[in-house]
Structures are given as C-alpha cells and as structure tokens.
XYZ file of C-alpha atoms in Angstrom:
180
model
C 0.000 0.000 0.000
C 1.453 3.359 -0.968
C 1.373 6.349 1.314
C -0.078 9.406 -0.368
C 0.377 13.057 0.569
C -3.328 13.175 1.476
C -3.047 10.211 3.865
C -0.025 11.796 5.556
C -1.875 15.093 5.981
C -4.950 13.344 7.385
C -2.756 11.361 9.780
C -1.274 14.668 10.928
C -4.773 16.043 11.456
C -5.957 12.981 13.334
C -2.974 12.640 15.716
C -4.111 15.345 18.161
C -7.729 14.267 17.669
C -7.147 10.849 19.198
C -6.029 12.484 22.441
C -9.004 14.871 22.721
C -11.677 12.372 21.735
C -10.874 10.040 24.605
C -11.642 12.711 27.174
C -15.275 11.788 27.942
C -15.841 15.404 28.787
C -18.667 17.383 27.171
C -16.395 20.438 27.126
C -14.278 18.627 24.481
C -17.276 19.125 22.143
C -17.326 22.916 22.455
C -15.763 25.044 19.696
C -12.023 25.338 20.171
C -9.194 26.633 18.022
C -6.650 23.823 17.605
C -3.369 23.129 15.846
C -3.475 20.794 12.846
C -1.062 19.720 10.147
C 0.095 22.881 8.340
C -0.342 21.224 4.927
C -4.148 21.121 5.178
C -5.846 23.587 2.841
C -7.346 26.670 4.514
C -11.104 26.734 4.032
C -11.523 22.957 3.840
C -13.612 20.983 6.310
C -12.654 17.595 7.735
C -15.003 15.452 9.799
C -13.754 12.614 11.985
C -17.011 10.819 12.916
C -15.456 8.326 15.331
C -14.225 11.249 17.418
C -17.335 13.423 16.929
C -15.402 16.420 15.635
C -15.520 18.676 12.589
C -12.443 20.750 11.705
C -12.693 23.905 9.640
C -9.172 24.805 8.539
C -8.810 28.544 9.189
C -5.186 29.098 8.165
C -2.115 26.879 7.772
C -1.754 24.807 10.922
C -4.885 26.201 12.648
C -8.471 24.931 12.634
C -11.675 25.607 14.491
C -12.858 22.315 15.990
C -16.574 21.733 16.612
C -18.310 18.829 18.326
C -20.771 17.003 16.073
C -23.396 14.286 16.070
C -23.092 11.800 13.228
C -24.982 9.039 11.448
C -25.820 5.719 13.015
C -23.847 2.702 11.828
C -24.684 1.937 8.220
C -26.181 5.360 7.554
C -23.120 7.560 7.804
C -21.645 9.634 4.991
C -18.005 8.959 4.065
C -15.676 10.454 1.498
C -15.353 13.763 -0.286
C -18.028 16.308 -1.118
C -18.433 19.983 -1.932
C -20.803 22.463 -0.340
C -22.926 23.667 -3.252
C -25.851 25.162 -1.369
C -26.368 26.942 1.938
C -29.665 27.775 3.655
C -30.755 29.750 6.697
C -33.577 28.154 8.709
C -33.984 25.413 6.076
C -37.142 23.420 5.577
C -36.848 19.657 5.893
C -38.403 16.546 4.459
C -37.292 13.039 5.410
C -35.934 11.033 2.501
C -38.008 8.184 1.116
C -35.439 5.791 2.626
C -35.969 7.317 6.079
C -39.737 6.978 5.738
C -39.319 3.382 4.556
C -37.004 2.458 7.453
C -39.057 4.106 10.186
C -42.542 4.974 8.905
C -43.934 5.347 12.416
C -41.436 8.137 13.052
C -41.153 9.852 9.660
C -44.309 9.271 7.585
C -46.052 12.128 9.374
C -43.421 14.493 7.895
C -43.707 13.244 4.288
C -45.024 16.662 3.221
C -42.090 18.378 4.948
C -41.474 20.690 7.870
C -41.115 24.428 7.240
C -37.895 26.172 8.202
C -37.735 27.697 11.664
C -36.883 26.764 15.239
C -38.829 23.469 15.009
C -37.157 22.220 11.837
C -34.849 19.223 12.471
C -32.207 20.911 10.293
C -31.887 23.693 12.849
C -30.680 27.205 12.148
C -28.506 26.543 9.081
C -27.697 23.817 6.574
C -24.742 23.214 4.277
C -25.713 20.849 1.442
C -23.136 18.264 0.378
C -22.791 17.428 -3.308
C -20.615 14.892 -5.090
C -19.909 15.176 -8.827
C -22.518 17.937 -9.055
C -25.286 15.781 -7.520
C -26.965 16.248 -4.166
C -25.905 13.487 -1.756
C -28.901 14.215 0.523
C -26.401 14.558 3.360
C -26.062 17.853 5.182
C -23.996 19.613 7.776
C -26.738 21.260 9.799
C -27.957 22.485 13.158
C -30.194 20.553 15.491
C -33.169 20.953 17.787
C -31.569 18.278 20.010
C -28.151 19.611 21.104
C -27.822 16.768 23.624
C -27.168 14.445 20.647
C -23.838 16.130 19.865
C -21.115 13.586 20.586
C -23.193 10.587 19.539
C -24.153 8.512 16.494
C -27.910 8.965 16.210
C -28.774 10.663 12.949
C -29.796 9.218 9.590
C -26.390 10.158 8.242
C -26.123 13.920 8.413
C -23.531 15.763 10.459
C -25.185 17.949 13.081
C -23.842 20.777 15.201
C -25.328 22.913 17.941
C -27.276 25.766 16.322
C -24.847 28.442 17.533
C -21.941 26.435 16.083
C -23.566 25.819 12.688
C -24.337 29.549 12.437
C -20.640 30.351 13.002
C -19.557 27.707 10.478
C -22.179 28.848 7.938
C -20.849 32.409 8.158
C -17.246 31.220 7.727
C -17.597 28.930 4.684
C -18.298 29.617 1.044
C -20.094 27.712 -1.677
C -17.448 25.412 -3.179
C -15.888 24.469 0.170
C -14.384 20.982 0.110
C -15.526 18.553 2.809
C -13.850 15.259 3.665
C -15.466 12.775 6.037
C -13.039 10.005 7.027
C-alpha cells in the first residue's frame, strides 16, 4: 500500500484528535481553536465521525474544531463532497429511505417541515454534493443539542445551532468537505 500526501496530511490532522476524543468530557465538544497539520488547505472541512469532531481549517496549521453528532452505523456519509448550497432556517423533508425504514417516526413528515426553530435541520444547513449531484447529506444544526457527541442521525452531520451559524458564516459555496 502506498502512502499518499493526502493520507499523511490526514494522519497529521488525526494525531491530536485521538487524544481529545478520549476525554469523555462534554467540554471537548465545544468550539475550540486547535493546531493541525500545516499542509491542510485553509477553508476545507474535515469530519472525523469516530471522534465526533468537525475541523474547519482557518489558516495553515490552525483549525476551528466543533463537536458534532453523526450518522448511526450503516447510515453515515463517508468520502469527499463539496458544499454547493447553503440555507438559513432550512425546511426539511425526510428522505423516502428514512420513511421506509421508520414509517412510524417519519411518515407524518412526508409533506415536509417548514424552516424555523422546530425544523430538524436547525438554524442553518450546508448541502453536500458529489460530482454535481446532491448526496442528501447535510452539515446542519439541530433541535436536540444533547445528541452532539453521539451517532444517532440518519447520516447527516449535526452541530449545535450556535456552532452551525458560526460555520455557515465562515464557509463559502465550493468548500471541500472530507469525512473520514
């Protein structure tokens, strides 16, 4: 197996993550500026689901780290994507797969939920696309901040509303996202 520049950079990103993720302390999920490998591209986002953290690279060697909730086993998003749409107080509709898996929970929302404080997507949403196509995965806020630091969603990456607002304001359309 060959070692690529990307794998070395990701290993450099993940080294300090392993230490912070083991601290079963809710404060480890609060936004914090952290040092990362200086070769990571400013503006990019990296998500390490097993450690419940999202890293927004601010400048060489520095990232803002946010605690996240991630998808349950088998439903999680992995790989590369690009943010091609952003929305404030987005409306939400469960996917057909979600309705099929758990109709008792999601069928009642088949016509959608309008944007606002009750929307499951929370205050903001960043829409992930791959090869120009919507993946139906999002980085978004949540009405259930107690789920940050756990694997409970249908695949999306969720942040506390105040954190997704800060991230939303800091990223542009075209931002690269990597979920490892």
